[in-house]
Coordinates of N, CA and C in Angstrom, one line a residue:
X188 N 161.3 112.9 167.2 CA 161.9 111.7 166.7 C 163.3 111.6 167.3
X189 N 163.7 110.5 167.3 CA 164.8 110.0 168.0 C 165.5 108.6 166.7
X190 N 167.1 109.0 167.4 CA 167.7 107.4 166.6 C 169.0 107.4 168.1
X191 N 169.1 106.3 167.9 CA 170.7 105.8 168.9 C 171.3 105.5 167.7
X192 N 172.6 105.2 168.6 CA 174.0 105.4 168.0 C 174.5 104.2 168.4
X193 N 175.4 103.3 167.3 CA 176.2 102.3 167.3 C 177.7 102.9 167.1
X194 N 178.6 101.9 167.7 CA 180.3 101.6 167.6 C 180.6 101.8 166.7
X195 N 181.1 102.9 165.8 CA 181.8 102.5 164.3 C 183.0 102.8 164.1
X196 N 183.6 102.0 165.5 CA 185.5 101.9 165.7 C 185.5 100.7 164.4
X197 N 186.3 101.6 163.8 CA 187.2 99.7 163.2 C 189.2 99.6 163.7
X198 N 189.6 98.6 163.3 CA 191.1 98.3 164.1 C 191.7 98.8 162.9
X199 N 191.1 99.0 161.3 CA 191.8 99.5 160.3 C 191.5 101.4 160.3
X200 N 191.0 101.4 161.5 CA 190.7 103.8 161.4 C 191.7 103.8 161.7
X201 N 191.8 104.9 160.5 CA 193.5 105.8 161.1 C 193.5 106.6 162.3
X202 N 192.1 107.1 163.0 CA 192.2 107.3 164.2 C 191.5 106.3 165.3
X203 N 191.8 105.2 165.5 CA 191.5 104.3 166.2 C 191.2 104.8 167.8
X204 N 192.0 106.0 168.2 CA 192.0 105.9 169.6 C 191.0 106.7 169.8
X205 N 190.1 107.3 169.1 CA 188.9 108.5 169.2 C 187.5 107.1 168.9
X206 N 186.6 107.1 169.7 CA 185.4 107.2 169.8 C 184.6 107.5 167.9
X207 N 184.1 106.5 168.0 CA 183.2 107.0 166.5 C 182.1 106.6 166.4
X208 N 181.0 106.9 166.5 CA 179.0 106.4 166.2 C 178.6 106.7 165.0
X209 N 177.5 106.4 164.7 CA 177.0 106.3 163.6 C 175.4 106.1 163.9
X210 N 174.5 106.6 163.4 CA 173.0 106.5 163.6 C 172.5 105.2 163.4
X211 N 172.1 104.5 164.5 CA 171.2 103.3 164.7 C 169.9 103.2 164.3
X212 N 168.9 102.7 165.4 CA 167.9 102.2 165.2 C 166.9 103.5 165.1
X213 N 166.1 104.0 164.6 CA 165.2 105.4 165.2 C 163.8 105.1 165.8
X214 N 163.3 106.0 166.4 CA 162.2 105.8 166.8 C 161.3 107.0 166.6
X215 N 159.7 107.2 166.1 CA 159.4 108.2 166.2 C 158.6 109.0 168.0
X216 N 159.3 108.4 168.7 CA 158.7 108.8 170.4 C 157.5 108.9 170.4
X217 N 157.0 109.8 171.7 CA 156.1 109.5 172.2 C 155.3 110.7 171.5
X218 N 154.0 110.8 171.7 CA 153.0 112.2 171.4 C 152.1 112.2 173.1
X219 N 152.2 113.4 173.6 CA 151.3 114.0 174.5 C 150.4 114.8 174.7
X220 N 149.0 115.0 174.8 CA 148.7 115.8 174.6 C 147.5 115.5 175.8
X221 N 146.7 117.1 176.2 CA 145.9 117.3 176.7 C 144.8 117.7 176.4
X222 N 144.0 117.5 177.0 CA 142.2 118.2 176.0 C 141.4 118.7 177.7
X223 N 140.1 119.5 176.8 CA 139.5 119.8 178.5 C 138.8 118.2 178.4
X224 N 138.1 118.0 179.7 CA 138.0 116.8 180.3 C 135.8 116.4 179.3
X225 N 135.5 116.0 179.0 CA 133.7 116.2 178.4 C 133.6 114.4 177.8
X226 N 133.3 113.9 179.4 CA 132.9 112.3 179.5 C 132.2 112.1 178.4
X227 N 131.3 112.8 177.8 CA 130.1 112.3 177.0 C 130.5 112.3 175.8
X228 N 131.4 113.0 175.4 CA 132.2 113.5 173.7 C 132.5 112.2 173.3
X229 N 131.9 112.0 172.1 CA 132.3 110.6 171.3 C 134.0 110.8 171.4
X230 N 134.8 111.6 171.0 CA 136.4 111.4 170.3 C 137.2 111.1 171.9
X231 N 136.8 111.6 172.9 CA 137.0 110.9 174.1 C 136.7 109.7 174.8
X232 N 135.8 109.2 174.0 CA 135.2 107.9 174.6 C 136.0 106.9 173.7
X233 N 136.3 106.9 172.5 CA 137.0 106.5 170.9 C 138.5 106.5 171.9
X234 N 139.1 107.6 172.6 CA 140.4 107.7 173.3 C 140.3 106.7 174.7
X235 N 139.4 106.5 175.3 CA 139.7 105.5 176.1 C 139.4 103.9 175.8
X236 N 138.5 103.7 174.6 CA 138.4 102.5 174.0 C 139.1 102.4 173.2
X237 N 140.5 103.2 172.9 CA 141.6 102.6 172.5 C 142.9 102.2 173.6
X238 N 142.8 102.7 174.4 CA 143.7 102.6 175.4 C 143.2 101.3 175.7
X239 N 141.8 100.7 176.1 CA 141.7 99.5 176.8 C 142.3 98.4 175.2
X240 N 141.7 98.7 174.1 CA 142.0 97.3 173.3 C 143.6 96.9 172.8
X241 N 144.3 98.7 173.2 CA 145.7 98.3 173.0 C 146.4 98.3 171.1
X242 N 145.4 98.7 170.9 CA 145.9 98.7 169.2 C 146.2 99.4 168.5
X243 N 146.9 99.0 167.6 CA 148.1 100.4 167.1 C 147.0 101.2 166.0
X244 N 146.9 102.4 165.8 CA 146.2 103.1 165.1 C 147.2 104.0 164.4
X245 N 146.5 104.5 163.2 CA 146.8 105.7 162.6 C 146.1 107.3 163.2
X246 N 147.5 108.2 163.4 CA 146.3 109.5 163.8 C 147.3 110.4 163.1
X247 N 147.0 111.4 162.6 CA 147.5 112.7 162.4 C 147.3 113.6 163.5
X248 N 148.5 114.6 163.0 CA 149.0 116.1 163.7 C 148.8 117.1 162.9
X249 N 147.9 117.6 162.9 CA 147.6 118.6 161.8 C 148.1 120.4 162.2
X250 N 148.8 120.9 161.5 CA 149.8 122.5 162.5 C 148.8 123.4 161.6
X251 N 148.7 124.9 162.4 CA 148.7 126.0 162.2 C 148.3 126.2 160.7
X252 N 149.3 126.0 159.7 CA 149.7 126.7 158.6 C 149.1 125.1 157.3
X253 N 148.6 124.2 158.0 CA 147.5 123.4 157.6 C 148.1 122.5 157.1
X254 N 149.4 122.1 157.7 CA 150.3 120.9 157.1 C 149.9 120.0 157.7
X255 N 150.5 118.5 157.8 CA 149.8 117.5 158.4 C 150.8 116.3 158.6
X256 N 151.6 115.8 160.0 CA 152.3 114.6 160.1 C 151.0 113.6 160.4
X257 N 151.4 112.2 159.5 CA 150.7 111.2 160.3 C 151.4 110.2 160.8
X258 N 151.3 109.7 162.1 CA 151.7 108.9 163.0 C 150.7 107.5 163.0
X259 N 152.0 106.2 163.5 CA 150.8 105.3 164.2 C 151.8 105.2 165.0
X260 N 150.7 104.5 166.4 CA 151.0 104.1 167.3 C 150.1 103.6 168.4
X261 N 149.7 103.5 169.6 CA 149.0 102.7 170.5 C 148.9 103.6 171.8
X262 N 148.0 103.7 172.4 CA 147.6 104.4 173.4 C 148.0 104.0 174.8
X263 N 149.1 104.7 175.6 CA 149.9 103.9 176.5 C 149.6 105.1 177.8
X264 N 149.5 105.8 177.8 CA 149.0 106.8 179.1 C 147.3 107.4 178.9
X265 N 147.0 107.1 180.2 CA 145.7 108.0 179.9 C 145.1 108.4 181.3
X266 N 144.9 109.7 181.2 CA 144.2 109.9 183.0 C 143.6 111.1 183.0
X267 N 143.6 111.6 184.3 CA 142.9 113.1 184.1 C 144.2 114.0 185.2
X268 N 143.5 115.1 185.1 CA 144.5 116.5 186.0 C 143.9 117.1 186.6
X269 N 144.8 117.9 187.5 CA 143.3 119.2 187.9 C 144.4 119.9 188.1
X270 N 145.0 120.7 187.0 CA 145.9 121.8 187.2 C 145.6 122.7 188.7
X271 N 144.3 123.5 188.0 CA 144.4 124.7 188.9 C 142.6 124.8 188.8
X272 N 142.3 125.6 189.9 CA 140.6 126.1 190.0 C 139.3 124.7 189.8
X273 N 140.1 123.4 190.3 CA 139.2 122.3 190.1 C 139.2 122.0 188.5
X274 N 139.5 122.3 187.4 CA 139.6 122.2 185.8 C 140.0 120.9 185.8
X275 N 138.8 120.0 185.3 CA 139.8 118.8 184.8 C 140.2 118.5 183.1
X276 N 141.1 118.0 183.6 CA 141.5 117.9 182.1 C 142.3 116.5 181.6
X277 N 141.8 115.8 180.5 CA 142.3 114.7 180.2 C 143.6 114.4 179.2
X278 N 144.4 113.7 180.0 CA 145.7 113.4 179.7 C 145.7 112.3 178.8
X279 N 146.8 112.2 177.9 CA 147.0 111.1 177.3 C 148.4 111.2 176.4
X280 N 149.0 110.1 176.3 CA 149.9 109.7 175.8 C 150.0 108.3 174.9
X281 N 150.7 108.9 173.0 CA 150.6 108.1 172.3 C 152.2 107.6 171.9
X282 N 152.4 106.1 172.5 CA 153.5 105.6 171.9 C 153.8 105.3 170.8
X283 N 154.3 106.2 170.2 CA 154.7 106.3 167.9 C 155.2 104.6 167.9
X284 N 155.2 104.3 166.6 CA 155.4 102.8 166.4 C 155.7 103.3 165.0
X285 N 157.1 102.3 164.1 CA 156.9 102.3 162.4 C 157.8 103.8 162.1
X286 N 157.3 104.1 161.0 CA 157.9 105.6 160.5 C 156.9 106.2 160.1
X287 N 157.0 107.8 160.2 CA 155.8 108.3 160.2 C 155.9 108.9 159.2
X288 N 154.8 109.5 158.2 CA 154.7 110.0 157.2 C 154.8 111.9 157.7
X289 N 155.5 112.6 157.1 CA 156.3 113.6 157.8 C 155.7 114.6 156.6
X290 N 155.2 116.1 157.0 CA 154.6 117.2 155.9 C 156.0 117.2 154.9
X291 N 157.0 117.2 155.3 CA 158.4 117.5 154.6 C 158.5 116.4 153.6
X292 N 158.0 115.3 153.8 CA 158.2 114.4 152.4 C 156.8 114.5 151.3
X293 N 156.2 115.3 151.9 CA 155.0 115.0 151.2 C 155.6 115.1 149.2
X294 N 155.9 116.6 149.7 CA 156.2 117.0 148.3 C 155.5 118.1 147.4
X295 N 154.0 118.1 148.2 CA 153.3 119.2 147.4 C 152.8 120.2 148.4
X296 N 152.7 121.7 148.2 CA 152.7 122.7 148.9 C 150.8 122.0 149.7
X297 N 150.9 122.2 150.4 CA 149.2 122.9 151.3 C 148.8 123.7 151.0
X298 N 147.3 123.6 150.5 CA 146.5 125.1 150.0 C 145.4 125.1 151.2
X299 N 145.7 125.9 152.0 CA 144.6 126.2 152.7 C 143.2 126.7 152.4
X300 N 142.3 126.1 153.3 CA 140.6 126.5 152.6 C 140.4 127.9 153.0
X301 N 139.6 128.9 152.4 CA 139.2 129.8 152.2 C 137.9 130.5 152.6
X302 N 137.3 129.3 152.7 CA 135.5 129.5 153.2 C 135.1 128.4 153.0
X303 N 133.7 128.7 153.1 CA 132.7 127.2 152.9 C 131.7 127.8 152.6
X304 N 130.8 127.6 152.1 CA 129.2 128.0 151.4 C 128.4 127.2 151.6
X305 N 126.8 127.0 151.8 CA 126.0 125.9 151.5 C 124.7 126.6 150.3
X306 N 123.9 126.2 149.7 CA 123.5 126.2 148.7 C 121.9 126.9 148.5
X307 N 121.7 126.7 149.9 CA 120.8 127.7 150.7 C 121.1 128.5 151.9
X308 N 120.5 129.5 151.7 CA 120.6 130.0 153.7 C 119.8 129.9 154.4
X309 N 118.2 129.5 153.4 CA 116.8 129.2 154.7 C 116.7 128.1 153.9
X310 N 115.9 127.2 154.4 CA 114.9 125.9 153.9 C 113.7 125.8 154.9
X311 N 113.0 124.7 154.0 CA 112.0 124.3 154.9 C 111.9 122.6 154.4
X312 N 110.9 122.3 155.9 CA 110.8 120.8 155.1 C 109.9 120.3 156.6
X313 N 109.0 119.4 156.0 CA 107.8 119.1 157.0 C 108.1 118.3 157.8
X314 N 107.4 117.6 159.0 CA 108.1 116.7 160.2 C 107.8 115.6 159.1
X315 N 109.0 114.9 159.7 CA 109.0 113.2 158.6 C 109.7 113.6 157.4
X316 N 109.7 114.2 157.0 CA 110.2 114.3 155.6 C 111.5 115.5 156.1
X317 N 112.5 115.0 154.4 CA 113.9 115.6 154.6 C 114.5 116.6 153.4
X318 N 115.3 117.1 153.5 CA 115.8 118.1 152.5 C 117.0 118.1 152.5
X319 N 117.7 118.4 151.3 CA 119.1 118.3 151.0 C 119.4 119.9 150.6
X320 N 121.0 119.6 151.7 CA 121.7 121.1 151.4 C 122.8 119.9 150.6
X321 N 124.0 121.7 150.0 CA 125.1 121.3 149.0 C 126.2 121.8 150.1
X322 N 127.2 121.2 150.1 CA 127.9 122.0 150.8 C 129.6 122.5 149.4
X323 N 130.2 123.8 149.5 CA 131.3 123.9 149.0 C 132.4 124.1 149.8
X324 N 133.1 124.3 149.5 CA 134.7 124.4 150.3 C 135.2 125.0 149.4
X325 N 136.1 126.1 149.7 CA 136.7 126.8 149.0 C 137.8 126.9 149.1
X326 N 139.0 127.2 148.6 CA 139.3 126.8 147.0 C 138.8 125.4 146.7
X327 N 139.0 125.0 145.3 CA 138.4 123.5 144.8 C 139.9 122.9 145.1
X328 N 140.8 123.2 144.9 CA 141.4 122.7 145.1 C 142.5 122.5 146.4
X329 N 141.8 123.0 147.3 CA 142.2 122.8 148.8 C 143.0 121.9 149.8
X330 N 143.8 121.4 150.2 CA 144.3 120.6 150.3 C 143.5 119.4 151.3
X331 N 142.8 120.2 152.5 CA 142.0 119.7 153.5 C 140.4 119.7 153.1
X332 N 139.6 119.2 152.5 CA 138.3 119.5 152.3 C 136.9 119.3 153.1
X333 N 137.6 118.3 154.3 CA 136.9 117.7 155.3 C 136.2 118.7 156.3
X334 N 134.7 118.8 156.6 CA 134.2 119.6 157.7 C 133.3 118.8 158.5
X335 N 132.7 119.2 159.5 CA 131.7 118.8 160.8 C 130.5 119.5 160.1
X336 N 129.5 118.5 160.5 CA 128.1 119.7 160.4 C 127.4 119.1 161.6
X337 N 126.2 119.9 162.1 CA 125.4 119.8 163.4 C 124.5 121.0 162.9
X338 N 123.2 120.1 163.7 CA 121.9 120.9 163.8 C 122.1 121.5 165.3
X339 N 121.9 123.2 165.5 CA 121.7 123.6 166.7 C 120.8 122.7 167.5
X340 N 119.9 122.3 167.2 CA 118.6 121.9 167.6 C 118.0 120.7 167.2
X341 N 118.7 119.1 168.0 CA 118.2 118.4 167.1 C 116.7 117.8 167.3
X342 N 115.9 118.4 168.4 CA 115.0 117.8 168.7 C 113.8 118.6 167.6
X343 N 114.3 119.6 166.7 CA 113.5 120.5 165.6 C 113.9 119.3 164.3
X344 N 115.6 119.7 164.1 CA 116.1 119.0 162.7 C 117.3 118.1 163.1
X345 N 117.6 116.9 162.3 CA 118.6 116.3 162.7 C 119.0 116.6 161.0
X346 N 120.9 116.0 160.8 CA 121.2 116.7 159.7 C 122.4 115.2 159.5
X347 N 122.3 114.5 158.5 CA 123.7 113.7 157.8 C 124.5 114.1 157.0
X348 N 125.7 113.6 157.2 CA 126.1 113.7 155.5 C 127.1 112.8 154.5
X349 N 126.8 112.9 153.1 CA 127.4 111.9 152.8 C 128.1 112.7 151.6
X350 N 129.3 112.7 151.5 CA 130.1 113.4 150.7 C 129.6 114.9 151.2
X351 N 129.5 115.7 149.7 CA 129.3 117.2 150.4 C 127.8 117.6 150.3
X352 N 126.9 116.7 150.2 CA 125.4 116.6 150.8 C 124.8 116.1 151.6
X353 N 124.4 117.3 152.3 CA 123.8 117.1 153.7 C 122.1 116.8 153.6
X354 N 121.9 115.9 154.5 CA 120.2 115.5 154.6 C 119.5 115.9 155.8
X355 N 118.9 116.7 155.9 CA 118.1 117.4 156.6 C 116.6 116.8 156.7
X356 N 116.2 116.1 158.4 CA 115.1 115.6 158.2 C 114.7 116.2 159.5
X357 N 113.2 116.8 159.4 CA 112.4 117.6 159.9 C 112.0 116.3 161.6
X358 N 111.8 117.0 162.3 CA 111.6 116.5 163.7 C 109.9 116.8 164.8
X359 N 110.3 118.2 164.4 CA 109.4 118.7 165.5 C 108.8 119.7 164.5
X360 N 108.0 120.4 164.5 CA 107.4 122.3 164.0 C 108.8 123.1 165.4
X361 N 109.4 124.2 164.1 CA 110.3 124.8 164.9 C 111.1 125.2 163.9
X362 N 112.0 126.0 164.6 CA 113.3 126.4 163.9 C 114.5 126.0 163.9
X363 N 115.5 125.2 163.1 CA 117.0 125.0 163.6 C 117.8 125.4 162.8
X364 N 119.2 125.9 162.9 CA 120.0 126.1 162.6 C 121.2 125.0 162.1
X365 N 121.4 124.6 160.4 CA 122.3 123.5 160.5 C 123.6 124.5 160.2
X366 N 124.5 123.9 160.6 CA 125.6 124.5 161.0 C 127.2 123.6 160.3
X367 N 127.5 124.1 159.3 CA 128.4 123.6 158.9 C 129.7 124.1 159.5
X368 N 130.9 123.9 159.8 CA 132.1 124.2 159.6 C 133.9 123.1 159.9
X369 N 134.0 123.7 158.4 CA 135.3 123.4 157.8 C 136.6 122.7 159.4
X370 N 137.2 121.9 158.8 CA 138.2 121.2 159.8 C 139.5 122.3 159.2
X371 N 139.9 122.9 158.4 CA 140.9 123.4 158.1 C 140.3 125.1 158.1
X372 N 141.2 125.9 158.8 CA 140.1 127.1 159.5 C 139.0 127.9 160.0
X373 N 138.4 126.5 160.0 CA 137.8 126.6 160.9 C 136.1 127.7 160.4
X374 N 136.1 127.8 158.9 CA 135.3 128.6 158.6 C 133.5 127.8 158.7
X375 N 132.8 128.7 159.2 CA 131.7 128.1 158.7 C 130.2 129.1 157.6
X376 N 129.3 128.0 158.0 CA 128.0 128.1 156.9 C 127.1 127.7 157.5
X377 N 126.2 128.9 157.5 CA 124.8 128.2 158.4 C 123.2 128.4 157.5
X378 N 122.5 127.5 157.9 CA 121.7 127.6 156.8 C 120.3 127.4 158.1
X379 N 119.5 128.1 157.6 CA 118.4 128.0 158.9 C 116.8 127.6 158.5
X380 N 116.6 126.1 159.2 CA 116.1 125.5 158.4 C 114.6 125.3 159.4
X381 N 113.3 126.0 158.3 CA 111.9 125.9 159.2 C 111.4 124.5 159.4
X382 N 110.8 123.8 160.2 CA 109.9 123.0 160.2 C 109.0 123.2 160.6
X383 N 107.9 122.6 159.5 CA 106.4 122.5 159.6 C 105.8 121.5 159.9
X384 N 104.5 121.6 160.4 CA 103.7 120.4 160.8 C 103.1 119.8 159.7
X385 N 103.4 118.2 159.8 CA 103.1 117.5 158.7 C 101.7 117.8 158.3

């Protein structure tokens, strides 16, 4: 973040002949960042169909120790690199807009997650038909509770979810692997789910 500085000479300062500023307007700058380059990845495709419509979004910065700035702003650079060894990698830059909500004003400490559990570790469930896992997050009171889930295998099981229940519907006769894990370190839970022939 940034601010400029305004004139705050007056003709009545007792030291008139010295230079005096004062903090202006601020801005919260720009954000940069790089990712490896994977055309087909929804969150990259979501990055360049914001760059074309131009509109200011909300994103967070989420650090290490599991605090979280959130920013808005509008998608003003976007391209690719080839550092080194052919690697491409996709560039982008986000012009901040407004004031940003900062970990420092939150006010209450961050409790980092601890694990994740699901409620089974095998299932089964026939083609066409579906089955529900539970998912937990550990501590209850965690500050980040949000996770990803994916079936290894979706041509066996495909897997939804809505809150912290997952629906599990059978595809093929086979075996898949649903695979939870946590957005706050990253912990996961796998639960290994048979399909049988209707």
């Amino acid at each position: 973040m940034t601010a400029e500085s305004y004139d705050d000479t007056y003709l009545d300062d007792e030291d008139a002949d010295w230079n005096a500023t004062a903090q202006g307007a601020k801005s919260a700058g720009d954000t940069s960042f790089t990712l490896a380059w994977k055309p087909g990845e929804e969150g990259q495709k979501d990055l360049v169909a914001w760059f074309i419509d131009g509109s200011v979004r909300y994103y967070k910065i989420k650090y290490p120790n599991g605090t979280v700035d959130v920013f808005r702003g509008w998608c003003s650079s976007l391209g690719k690199a080839i550092p080194a060894k052919e690697v491409i990698t996709r560039t982008a830059k986000i012009t901040n807009t407004g004031k940003p909500e900062l970990a420092e004003e939150s006010g209450s400490p961050n409790i980092p997650v601890t694990g994740v559990t699901l409620d089974k570790a095998t299932a089964s469930v026939a083609v066409g038909a579906t089955t529900t896992l539970n998912v937990t997050v550990n501590p209850a009171s965690a500050s980040d509770k949000s996770f990803r889930v994916s079936s290894a295998d979706r041509a066996k099981a495909t897997v939804t979810a809505n809150g912290n229940t997952l629906t599990v519907t059978g595809v093929a006769a086979g075996t898949a692997d649903i695979i939870v894990m946590t957005s706050d370190g990253n912990f996961v839970a796998v639960c290994k789910v048979t399909v049988t022939a209707a």
